[in-house]
Short mmCIF file of C-alpha atoms in Angstrom, two decimals:
data_model
loop_
_atom_site.label_atom_id
_atom_site.label_comp_id
_atom_site.label_asym_id
_atom_site.label_seq_id
_atom_site.Cartn_x
_atom_site.Cartn_y
_atom_site.Cartn_z
CA MET B 1 168.54 121.49 -56.79
CA LYS B 2 165.22 122.01 -57.60
CA ARG B 3 164.57 125.42 -58.91
CA SER B 4 161.44 126.38 -56.55
CA ARG B 5 158.49 127.96 -59.22
CA THR B 6 156.90 130.88 -57.01
CA PRO B 7 155.78 133.75 -57.97
CA HIS B 8 156.74 136.45 -60.15
CA ARG B 9 155.86 139.66 -58.82
CA PRO B 10 157.90 142.41 -60.28
CA LEU B 11 157.31 140.51 -63.36
CA ALA B 12 153.29 140.46 -62.99
CA ALA B 13 153.22 143.60 -61.92
CA LEU B 14 155.47 145.07 -65.00
CA SER B 15 152.83 142.68 -67.10
CA ARG B 16 148.88 145.01 -65.10
CA ARG B 17 151.14 148.77 -65.03
CA LEU B 18 151.55 148.42 -69.11
CA MET B 19 148.08 146.35 -69.67
CA LEU B 20 146.77 150.53 -67.60
CA ILE B 21 149.42 152.18 -69.92
CA PHE B 22 147.79 151.52 -73.08
CA CYS B 23 143.92 151.80 -70.87
CA ALA B 24 144.34 155.20 -70.27
CA ALA B 25 146.58 156.96 -72.86
CA SER B 26 143.48 157.72 -75.46
CA ILE B 27 144.21 155.79 -78.86
CA VAL B 28 142.13 156.00 -82.54
CA ALA B 29 139.98 153.08 -82.96
CA VAL B 30 141.77 150.68 -85.95
CA THR B 31 140.43 147.84 -88.34
CA LEU B 32 141.24 144.43 -86.69
CA PRO B 33 141.20 141.34 -87.90
CA ALA B 34 138.48 138.62 -87.52
CA SER B 35 139.48 136.20 -85.55
CA GLY B 36 140.81 133.38 -87.45
CA GLN B 37 141.59 135.41 -90.11
CA SER B 38 144.93 135.45 -89.68
CA PRO B 39 147.72 133.84 -87.60
CA ALA B 40 148.91 134.59 -84.13
CA PRO B 41 151.98 136.61 -83.86
CA GLU B 42 154.89 134.47 -82.37
CA LEU B 43 158.05 134.98 -79.72
CA ILE B 44 161.38 132.90 -81.42
CA ILE B 45 164.71 132.50 -79.61
CA THR B 46 167.51 131.64 -82.04
CA SER B 47 170.49 129.15 -81.08
CA THR B 48 173.85 129.70 -81.43
CA SER B 49 177.17 127.79 -80.77
CA SER B 50 180.08 129.39 -79.02
CA LEU B 51 183.42 127.89 -77.35
CA PRO B 52 183.62 127.35 -73.28
CA GLY B 53 184.96 131.29 -71.40
CA ASP B 54 183.74 132.84 -74.65
CA PRO B 55 180.79 135.93 -74.43
CA THR B 56 177.56 135.16 -77.08
CA ALA B 57 174.64 135.75 -77.19
CA VAL B 58 171.10 134.43 -78.37
CA GLU B 59 167.78 136.45 -80.06
CA VAL B 60 164.24 137.77 -79.40
CA ARG B 61 162.30 137.93 -82.49
CA LEU B 62 158.49 138.42 -83.66
CA VAL B 63 157.04 136.81 -86.12
CA ASN B 64 153.95 136.82 -88.55
CA PRO B 65 152.61 139.94 -86.94
CA ASP B 66 149.48 140.41 -88.50
CA ARG B 67 147.72 141.10 -85.71
CA GLN B 68 149.02 144.47 -84.64
CA VAL B 69 151.34 144.09 -81.68
CA ALA B 70 152.05 146.92 -79.25
CA ALA B 71 153.31 145.40 -76.09
CA LEU B 72 155.68 142.89 -74.56
CA THR B 73 156.08 140.99 -71.36
CA PHE B 74 158.27 137.82 -71.66
CA SER B 75 160.05 135.84 -69.86
CA LEU B 76 163.38 133.89 -69.79
CA GLU B 77 165.15 131.01 -68.83
CA PHE B 78 169.01 129.98 -68.78
CA ASP B 79 171.09 127.50 -67.87
CA ALA B 80 173.30 129.04 -64.93
CA SER B 81 174.84 125.38 -64.67
CA ARG B 82 176.49 126.61 -67.99
CA LEU B 83 175.59 129.87 -68.94
CA ALA B 84 177.26 133.56 -66.35
CA PHE B 85 174.90 136.45 -67.37
CA ASP B 86 175.59 139.99 -66.50
CA GLY B 87 172.57 141.27 -64.39
CA THR B 88 174.24 144.91 -63.37
CA GLY B 89 172.06 147.81 -64.15
CA ALA B 90 169.16 149.85 -62.82
CA ASN B 91 166.08 151.12 -63.25
CA GLY B 92 165.32 148.50 -66.20
CA GLN B 93 168.15 148.44 -68.04
CA LEU B 94 171.07 145.46 -67.88
CA ALA B 95 173.97 145.79 -69.51
CA SER B 96 173.78 142.46 -71.25
CA VAL B 97 170.10 142.93 -72.23
CA GLU B 98 169.55 145.36 -75.79
CA THR B 99 166.95 146.03 -78.42
CA SER B 100 167.79 147.60 -81.74
CA LEU B 101 163.92 148.46 -82.50
CA PRO B 102 163.39 152.08 -83.08
CA ALA B 103 162.05 155.12 -80.36
CA PRO B 104 159.38 154.84 -78.97
CA PHE B 105 160.07 152.28 -77.99
CA ARG B 106 161.77 151.19 -74.97
CA LEU B 107 162.64 148.29 -73.61
CA SER B 108 163.34 147.32 -70.18
CA ALA B 109 165.23 144.00 -68.10
CA PHE B 110 165.12 142.54 -65.07
CA TYR B 111 166.82 139.73 -63.52
CA PHE B 112 166.55 137.67 -60.96
CA PRO B 113 169.80 135.79 -60.24
CA ASP B 114 167.55 132.99 -57.68
CA GLN B 115 165.42 131.88 -60.31
CA ALA B 116 168.11 132.39 -63.41
CA ARG B 117 165.01 134.34 -65.23
CA VAL B 118 165.35 137.39 -66.70
CA GLY B 119 161.90 138.97 -67.02
CA ILE B 120 161.71 141.60 -70.17
CA SER B 121 159.31 144.48 -71.36
CA ILE B 122 158.89 145.63 -74.55
CA TYR B 123 156.38 148.62 -75.49
CA SER B 124 155.72 152.22 -77.30
CA ALA B 125 155.55 154.57 -74.91
CA ARG B 126 154.38 157.23 -76.53
CA THR B 127 150.72 158.12 -78.67
CA PRO B 128 149.74 157.74 -80.44
CA VAL B 129 150.32 153.80 -79.86
CA ALA B 130 152.87 152.31 -82.95
CA PRO B 131 153.06 147.99 -82.83
CA ILE B 132 155.85 146.55 -83.20
CA PRO B 133 158.07 146.08 -86.15
CA GLU B 134 158.34 142.46 -87.42
CA GLY B 135 161.83 141.17 -86.56
CA LEU B 136 164.16 140.75 -84.15
CA VAL B 137 162.73 142.81 -80.68
CA ALA B 138 165.85 141.51 -77.72
CA ARG B 139 169.07 141.26 -77.79
CA ILE B 140 170.17 138.75 -74.25
CA HIS B 141 174.40 138.38 -73.98
CA PHE B 142 175.65 135.53 -71.54
CA THR B 143 179.18 134.41 -70.87
CA VAL B 144 180.06 130.77 -71.50
CA LYS B 145 181.01 129.62 -68.53
CA GLN B 146 184.98 127.45 -68.44
CA ASP B 147 183.86 124.16 -67.75
CA ALA B 148 180.41 123.96 -69.40
CA SER B 149 180.26 121.95 -72.09
CA GLY B 150 177.09 120.09 -74.10
CA PHE B 151 173.81 122.30 -74.59
CA ALA B 152 172.87 124.89 -72.73
CA PHE B 153 169.01 125.90 -72.59
CA VAL B 154 167.42 128.93 -73.00
CA ARG B 155 163.93 129.36 -73.26
CA LEU B 156 160.68 131.54 -72.57
CA ASP B 157 159.70 130.95 -69.59
CA PRO B 158 155.28 129.33 -68.66
CA THR B 159 155.06 129.97 -66.07
CA PRO B 160 153.93 133.08 -66.17
CA GLY B 161 154.12 132.91 -70.50
CA PRO B 162 154.60 135.53 -72.74
CA ASP B 163 152.15 138.72 -72.74
CA ALA B 164 151.01 140.61 -75.06
CA ALA B 165 148.93 143.79 -75.81
CA ASP B 166 147.52 145.50 -79.17
CA LEU B 167 146.82 149.02 -79.95
CA MET B 168 143.71 149.37 -78.14
CA GLY B 169 145.38 147.26 -75.14
CA GLU B 170 143.69 143.56 -75.79
CA SER B 171 145.21 140.97 -75.58
CA VAL B 172 146.54 139.30 -77.79
CA SER B 173 147.63 135.60 -77.99
CA LEU B 174 151.29 134.55 -78.92
CA GLY B 175 152.32 131.28 -80.54
CA VAL B 176 155.89 130.31 -79.21
CA GLN B 177 159.30 128.37 -80.47
CA ASN B 178 161.85 127.47 -78.32
CA SER B 179 161.57 123.88 -77.65
CA GLN B 180 165.59 123.57 -79.26
CA SER B 181 166.44 127.19 -78.27
CA GLY B 182 169.84 127.73 -76.16
CA VAL B 183 174.31 127.40 -77.21
CA SER B 184 175.45 124.24 -78.48
CA VAL B 185 179.15 124.61 -76.06
CA VAL B 186 181.49 123.26 -78.38
CA ALA B 187 184.86 121.84 -77.26
CA GLY B 188 188.28 124.13 -77.67
CA ASN B 189 190.01 121.48 -78.13
CA SER B 190 190.16 120.30 -80.63
CA VAL B 191 192.97 119.68 -82.42
CA LEU B 192 193.63 118.28 -85.74
CA SER B 193 196.71 116.05 -85.94
CA LEU B 194 198.82 114.06 -88.23
CA ALA B 195 201.74 111.45 -88.02
CA PRO B 196 204.73 112.57 -91.22
CA GLN B 197 203.85 108.71 -92.58
CA GLN B 198 200.26 109.43 -92.21
CA VAL B 199 200.95 112.65 -94.82
CA SER B 200 201.91 111.62 -98.59
CA PHE B 201 202.29 113.49 -101.21
CA GLY B 202 201.88 112.91 -105.29
CA SER B 203 205.42 113.35 -106.85
CA VAL B 204 206.17 116.47 -109.37
CA PRO B 205 207.61 115.46 -113.32
#
């Protein structure tokens, strides 16, 4: 059945609240690179492989942040026919979503089970606002379903697309690399078997 593409009101509201944080905060001025002089930051989702029934995880990474990013908001969609997601948690904290970013950064995550989507925001919770370091920003855990096979996609949802702000609260354009991201499900019953006549040993003098 085709899922309806309903507006992500909770995620959109969260994005607006994040923008207000930066508009209201007292932030010292910084010098930003001129437009066109440096590549735009990118979000990359890693791929992995796993056996049916096993836990697995994909990572979201921030690369090339030449223009400093202080807040991120994005939504992931995943293949619910092959992957199970544990959406337990409260107050923006989900057991299956984690970050290794140091303080003062905070991660908030919300699960939309009817659309198989996870909304995530990452931001600096103190002033002066700090830039998000390059590298791993979030790890999302799944369990591969027992009857799964083939490839299970996990990708950034383009509707709405990722949103970001710099140290001054100005919008930052983000590139996305996730066209082939997800989990390759490896068959778990592939066992090599040989008949005795297929095995030949050399003679020992």
